[in-house]
Short mmCIF file of C-alpha atoms and ligand atoms in Angstrom, two decimals:
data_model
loop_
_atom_site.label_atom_id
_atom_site.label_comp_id
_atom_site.label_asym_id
_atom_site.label_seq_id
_atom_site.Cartn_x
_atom_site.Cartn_y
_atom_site.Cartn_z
CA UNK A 144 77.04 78.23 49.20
CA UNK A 145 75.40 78.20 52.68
CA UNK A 146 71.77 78.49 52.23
CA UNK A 147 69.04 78.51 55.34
CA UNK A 148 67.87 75.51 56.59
CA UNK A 149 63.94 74.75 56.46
CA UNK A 150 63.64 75.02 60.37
CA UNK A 151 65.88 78.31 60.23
CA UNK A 152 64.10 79.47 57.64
CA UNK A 153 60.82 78.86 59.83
CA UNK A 154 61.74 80.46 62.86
CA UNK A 155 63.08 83.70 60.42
CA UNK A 156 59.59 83.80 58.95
CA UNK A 157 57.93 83.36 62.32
CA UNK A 158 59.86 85.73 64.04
CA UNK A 159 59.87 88.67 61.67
CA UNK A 160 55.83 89.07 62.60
CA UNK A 161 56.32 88.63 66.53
CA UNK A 162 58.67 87.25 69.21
CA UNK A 163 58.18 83.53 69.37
CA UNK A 164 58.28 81.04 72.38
CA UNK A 165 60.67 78.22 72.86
CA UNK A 166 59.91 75.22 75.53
CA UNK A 167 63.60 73.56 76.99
CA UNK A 168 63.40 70.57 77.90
CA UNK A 169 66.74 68.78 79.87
CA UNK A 170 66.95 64.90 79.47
CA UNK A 171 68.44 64.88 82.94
CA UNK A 172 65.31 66.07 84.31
CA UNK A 173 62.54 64.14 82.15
CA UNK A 174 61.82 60.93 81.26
CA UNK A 175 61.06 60.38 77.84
CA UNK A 176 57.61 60.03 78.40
CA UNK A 177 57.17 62.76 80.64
CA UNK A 178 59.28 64.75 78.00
CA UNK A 179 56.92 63.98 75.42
CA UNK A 180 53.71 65.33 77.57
CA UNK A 181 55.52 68.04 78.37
CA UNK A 182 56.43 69.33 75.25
CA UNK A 183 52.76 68.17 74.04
CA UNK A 184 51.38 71.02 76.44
CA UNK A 185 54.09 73.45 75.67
CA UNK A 186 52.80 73.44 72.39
CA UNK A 187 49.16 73.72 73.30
CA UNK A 188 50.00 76.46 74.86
CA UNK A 189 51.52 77.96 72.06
CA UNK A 190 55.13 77.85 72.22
CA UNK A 191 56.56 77.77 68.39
CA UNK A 192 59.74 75.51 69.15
CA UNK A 193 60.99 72.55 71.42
CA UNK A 194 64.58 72.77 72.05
CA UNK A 195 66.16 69.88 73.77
CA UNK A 196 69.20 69.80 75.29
CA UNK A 197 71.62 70.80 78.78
CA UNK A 198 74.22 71.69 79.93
CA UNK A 199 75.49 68.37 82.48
CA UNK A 200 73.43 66.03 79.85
CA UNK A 201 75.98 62.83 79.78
CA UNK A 202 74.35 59.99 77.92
CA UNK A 203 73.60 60.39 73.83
CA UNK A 204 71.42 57.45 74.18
CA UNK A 205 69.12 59.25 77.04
CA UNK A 206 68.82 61.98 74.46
CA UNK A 207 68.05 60.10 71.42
CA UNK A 208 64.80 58.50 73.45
CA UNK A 209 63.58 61.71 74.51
CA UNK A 210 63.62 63.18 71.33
CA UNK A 211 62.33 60.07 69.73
CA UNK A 212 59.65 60.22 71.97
CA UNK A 213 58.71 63.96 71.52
CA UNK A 214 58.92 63.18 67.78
CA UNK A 215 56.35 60.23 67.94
CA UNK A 216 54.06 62.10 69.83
CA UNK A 217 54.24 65.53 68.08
CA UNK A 218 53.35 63.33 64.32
CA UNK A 219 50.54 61.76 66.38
CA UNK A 220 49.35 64.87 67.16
CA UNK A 221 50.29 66.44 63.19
CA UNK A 222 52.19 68.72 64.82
CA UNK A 223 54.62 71.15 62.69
CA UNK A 224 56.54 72.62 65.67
CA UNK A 225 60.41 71.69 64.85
CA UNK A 226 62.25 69.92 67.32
CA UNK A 227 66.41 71.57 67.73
CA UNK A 228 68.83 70.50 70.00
CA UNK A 229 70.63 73.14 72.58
CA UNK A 230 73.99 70.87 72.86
CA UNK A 231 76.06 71.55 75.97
CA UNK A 232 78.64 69.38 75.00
CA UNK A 233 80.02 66.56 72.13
CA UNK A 234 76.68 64.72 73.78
CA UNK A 235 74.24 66.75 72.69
CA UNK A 236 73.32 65.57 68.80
CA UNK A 237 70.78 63.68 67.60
CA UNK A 238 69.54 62.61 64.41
CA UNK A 239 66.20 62.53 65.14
CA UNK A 240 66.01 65.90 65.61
CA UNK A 241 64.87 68.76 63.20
CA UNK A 242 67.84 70.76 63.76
CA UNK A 243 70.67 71.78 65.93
CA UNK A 244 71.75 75.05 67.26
CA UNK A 245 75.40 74.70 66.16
CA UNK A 246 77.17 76.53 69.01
CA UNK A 247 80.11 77.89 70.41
CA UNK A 248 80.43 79.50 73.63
CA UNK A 249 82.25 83.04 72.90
CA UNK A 250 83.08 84.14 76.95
CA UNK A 251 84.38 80.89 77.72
CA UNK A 252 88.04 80.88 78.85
CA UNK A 253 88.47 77.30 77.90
CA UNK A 254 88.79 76.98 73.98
CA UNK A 255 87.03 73.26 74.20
CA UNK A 256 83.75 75.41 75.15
CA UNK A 257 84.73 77.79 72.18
CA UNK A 258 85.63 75.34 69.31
CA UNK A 259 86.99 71.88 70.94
CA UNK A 260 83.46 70.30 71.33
CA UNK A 261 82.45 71.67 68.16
CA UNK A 262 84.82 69.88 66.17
CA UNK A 263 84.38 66.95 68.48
CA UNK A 264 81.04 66.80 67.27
CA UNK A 265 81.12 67.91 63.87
CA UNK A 266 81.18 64.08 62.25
CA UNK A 267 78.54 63.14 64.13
CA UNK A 268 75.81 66.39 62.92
CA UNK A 269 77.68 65.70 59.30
CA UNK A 270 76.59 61.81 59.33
CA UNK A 271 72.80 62.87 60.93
CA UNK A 272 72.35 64.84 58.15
CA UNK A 273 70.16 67.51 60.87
CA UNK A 274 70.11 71.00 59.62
CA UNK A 275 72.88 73.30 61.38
CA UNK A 276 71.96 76.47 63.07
CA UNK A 277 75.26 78.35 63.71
CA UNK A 278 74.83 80.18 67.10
CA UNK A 279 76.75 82.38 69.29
CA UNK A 280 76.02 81.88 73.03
CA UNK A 281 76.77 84.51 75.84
CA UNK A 282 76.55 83.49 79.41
CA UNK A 283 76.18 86.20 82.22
CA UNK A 284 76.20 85.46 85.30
CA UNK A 285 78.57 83.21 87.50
CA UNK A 286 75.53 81.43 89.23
CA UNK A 287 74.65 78.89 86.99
CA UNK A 288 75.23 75.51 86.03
CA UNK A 289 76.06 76.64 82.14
CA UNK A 290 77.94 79.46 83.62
CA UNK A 291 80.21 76.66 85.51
CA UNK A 292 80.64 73.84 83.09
CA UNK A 293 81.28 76.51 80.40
CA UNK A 294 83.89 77.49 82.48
CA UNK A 295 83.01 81.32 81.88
CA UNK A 296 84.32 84.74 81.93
CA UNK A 297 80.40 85.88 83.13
CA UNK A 298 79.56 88.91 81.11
CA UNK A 299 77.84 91.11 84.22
CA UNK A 300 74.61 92.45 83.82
CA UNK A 301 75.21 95.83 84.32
CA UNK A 302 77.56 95.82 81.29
CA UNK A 303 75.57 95.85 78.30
CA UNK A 304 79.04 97.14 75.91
CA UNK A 305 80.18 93.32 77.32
CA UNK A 306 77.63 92.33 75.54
CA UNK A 307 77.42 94.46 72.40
CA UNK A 308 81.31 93.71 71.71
CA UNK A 309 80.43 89.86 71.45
CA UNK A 310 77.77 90.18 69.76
CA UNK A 311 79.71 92.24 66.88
CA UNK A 312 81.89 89.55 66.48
CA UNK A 313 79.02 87.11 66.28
CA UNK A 314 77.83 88.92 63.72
CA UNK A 315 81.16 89.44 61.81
CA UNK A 316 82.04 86.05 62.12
CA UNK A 317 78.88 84.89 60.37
CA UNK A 318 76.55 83.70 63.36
CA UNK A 319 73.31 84.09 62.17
CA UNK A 320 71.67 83.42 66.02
CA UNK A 321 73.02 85.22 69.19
CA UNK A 322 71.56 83.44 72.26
CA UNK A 323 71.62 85.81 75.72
CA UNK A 324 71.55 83.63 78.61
CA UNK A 325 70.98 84.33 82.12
CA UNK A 326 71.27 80.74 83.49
CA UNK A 327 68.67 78.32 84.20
CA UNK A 328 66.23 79.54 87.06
CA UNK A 329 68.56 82.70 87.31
CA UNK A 330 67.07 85.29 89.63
CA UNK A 331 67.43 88.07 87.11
CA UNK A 332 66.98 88.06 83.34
CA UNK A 333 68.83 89.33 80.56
CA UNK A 334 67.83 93.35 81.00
CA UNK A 335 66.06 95.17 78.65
CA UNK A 336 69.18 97.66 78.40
CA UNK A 337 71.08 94.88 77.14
CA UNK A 338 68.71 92.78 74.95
CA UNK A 339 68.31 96.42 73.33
CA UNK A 340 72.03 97.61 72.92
CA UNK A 341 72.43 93.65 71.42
CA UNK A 342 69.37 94.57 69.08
CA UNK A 343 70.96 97.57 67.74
CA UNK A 344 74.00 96.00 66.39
CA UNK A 345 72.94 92.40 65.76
CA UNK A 346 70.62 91.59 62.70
CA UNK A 347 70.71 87.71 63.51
CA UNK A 348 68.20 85.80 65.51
CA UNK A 349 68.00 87.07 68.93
CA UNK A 350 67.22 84.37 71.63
CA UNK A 351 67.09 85.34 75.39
CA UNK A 352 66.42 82.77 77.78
CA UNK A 353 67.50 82.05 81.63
CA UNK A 354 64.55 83.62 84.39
CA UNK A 355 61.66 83.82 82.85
CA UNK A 356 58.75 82.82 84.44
CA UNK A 357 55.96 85.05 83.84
CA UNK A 358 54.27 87.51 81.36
CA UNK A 359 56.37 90.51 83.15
CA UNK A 360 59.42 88.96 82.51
CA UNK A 361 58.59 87.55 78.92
CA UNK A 362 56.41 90.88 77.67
CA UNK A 363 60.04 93.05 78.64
CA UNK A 364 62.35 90.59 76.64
CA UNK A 365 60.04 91.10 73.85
CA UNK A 366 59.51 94.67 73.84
CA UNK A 367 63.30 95.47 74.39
CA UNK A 368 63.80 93.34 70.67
CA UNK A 369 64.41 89.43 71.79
CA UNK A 370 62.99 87.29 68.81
CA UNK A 371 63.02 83.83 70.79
CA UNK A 372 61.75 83.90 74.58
CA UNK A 373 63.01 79.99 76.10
CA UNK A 374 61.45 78.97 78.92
CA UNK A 375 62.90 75.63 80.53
CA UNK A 376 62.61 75.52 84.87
CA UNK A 377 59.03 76.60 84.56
CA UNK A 378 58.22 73.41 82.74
CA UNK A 379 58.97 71.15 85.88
CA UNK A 380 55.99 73.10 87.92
CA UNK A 381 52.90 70.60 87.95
CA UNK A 382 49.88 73.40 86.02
CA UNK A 383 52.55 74.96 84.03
CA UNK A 384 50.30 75.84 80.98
CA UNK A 385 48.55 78.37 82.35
CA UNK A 386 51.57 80.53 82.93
CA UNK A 387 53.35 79.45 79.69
CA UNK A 388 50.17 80.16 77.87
CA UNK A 389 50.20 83.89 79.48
CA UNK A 390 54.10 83.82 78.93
CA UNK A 391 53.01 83.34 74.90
CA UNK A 392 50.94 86.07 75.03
CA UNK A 393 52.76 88.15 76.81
CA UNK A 394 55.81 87.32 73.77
CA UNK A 395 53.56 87.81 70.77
CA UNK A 396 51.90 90.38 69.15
C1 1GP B 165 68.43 77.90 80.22
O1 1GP B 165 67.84 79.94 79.20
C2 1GP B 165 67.37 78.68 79.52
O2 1GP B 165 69.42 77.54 79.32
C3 1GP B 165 66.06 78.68 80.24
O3 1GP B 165 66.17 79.23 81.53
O4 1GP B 165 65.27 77.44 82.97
O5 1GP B 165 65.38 79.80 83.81
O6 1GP B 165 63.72 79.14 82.07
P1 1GP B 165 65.06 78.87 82.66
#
């Protein structure tokens, strides 16, 4: 039978008391040390999960020393905070991760987005032995790098039933995690009309991400039902904490 993972099980627990915040970090645009320090103040400033992944990553090796890194730092520090991968493609997996977000990209019109990569990559999670999250991911939006790689049919954001029809199927298809994204640095976040239509039909774990940079942005998401707030662009800005930690606060209870 398929039985929750201990890092799913975590972020269920976590999230059923308040909305939780995820740092992203992109190998292509951090070294692993500076990946490490980064995710080292993400979680001093609260954020409850390191997800680590992109979509134009190319090289499995890059990834494996960024999340090596993270890891050796983070047990230095004792910290608990589970590190997941956010594959974009067959390059995305890691065994030295705590878990991966297991997805498949619904409004893709190119079935290697939808279930080619994920059988590409299904030996290679099986042999890790890493705990698999299954997640459906909708991309609105034709601005954005995931939005062109993915090759998608952009849900627009003024049509929340889009939305709630995928999202069904997520949830009859036996995705336990729906993930909303606007795009990286996108000027305009998943709306609360649609993270709320989503949250009235989906029971899974509700992840928004794409836009947000501040406590405006983060406290709407939250309030309109999102259960995991991920913040990635932000992360490059030199002083960052300060407006992740008001981003956290914003997100929580
Ligand atoms: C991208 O949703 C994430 O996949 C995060 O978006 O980089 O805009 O924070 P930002």
């Amino acid at each position: 039978m398929f039985e929750l993972g201990p890092v799913e099980r975590r972020l269920t627990d976590e999230t059923k008391k308040h909305p939780i915040c995820a740092a992203l970090i992109d190998p292509e645009d951090f070294d692993p040390k500076q990946a490490a320090e980064t995710a080292r103040k993400s979680i001093k400033a609260g954020v409850s999960l390191i997800l680590v992944g992109g979509s134009t990553l190319a090289s499995q090796g890059r990834l494996d020393d960024v999340v090596k890194e993270i890891k050796s730092h983070m047990q230095r520090d004792k910290s608990q905070v589970p590190i997941v991968l956010f594959p974009g493609n067959i390059t995305g997996v890691s065994r030295f991760a705590d878990a991966i977000l297991f997805s498949s990209l619904l409004n893709s019109t190119n079935p290697y987005f939808i279930i080619g990569a994920q059988a590409l990559g299904a030996v290679e999670v099986y042999k890790s032995k890493i705990e698999s999250i299954p997640m459906a991911y909708l991309v609105f939006g034709n601005n954005s790098t995931t939005s062109f790689i993915g090759q998608v049919n952009p849900i627009p954001a003024s049509k929340p039933n889009l939305a709630v029809i995928y999202a069904l199927a997520a949830k009859y298809l036996g995705m336990r995690t729906l993930y909303l994204e606007a795009g990286s640095g996108s000027g305009e976040p998943i709306s609360q009309e649609t993270i709320q239509a989503v949250k009235n039909v989906y029971d899974g774990l509700l992840i928004v991400g794409g836009g947000i940079t501040g406590p405006d942005a983060a406290s709407k998401a939250a309030k309109a039902g999102a259960d995991v707030l991920v913040i990635g662009n932000l992360l490059q800005s030199s002083g960052f904490e300060g407006k992740l930690k008001q981003i956290v606060a914003a997100a929580g209870p």
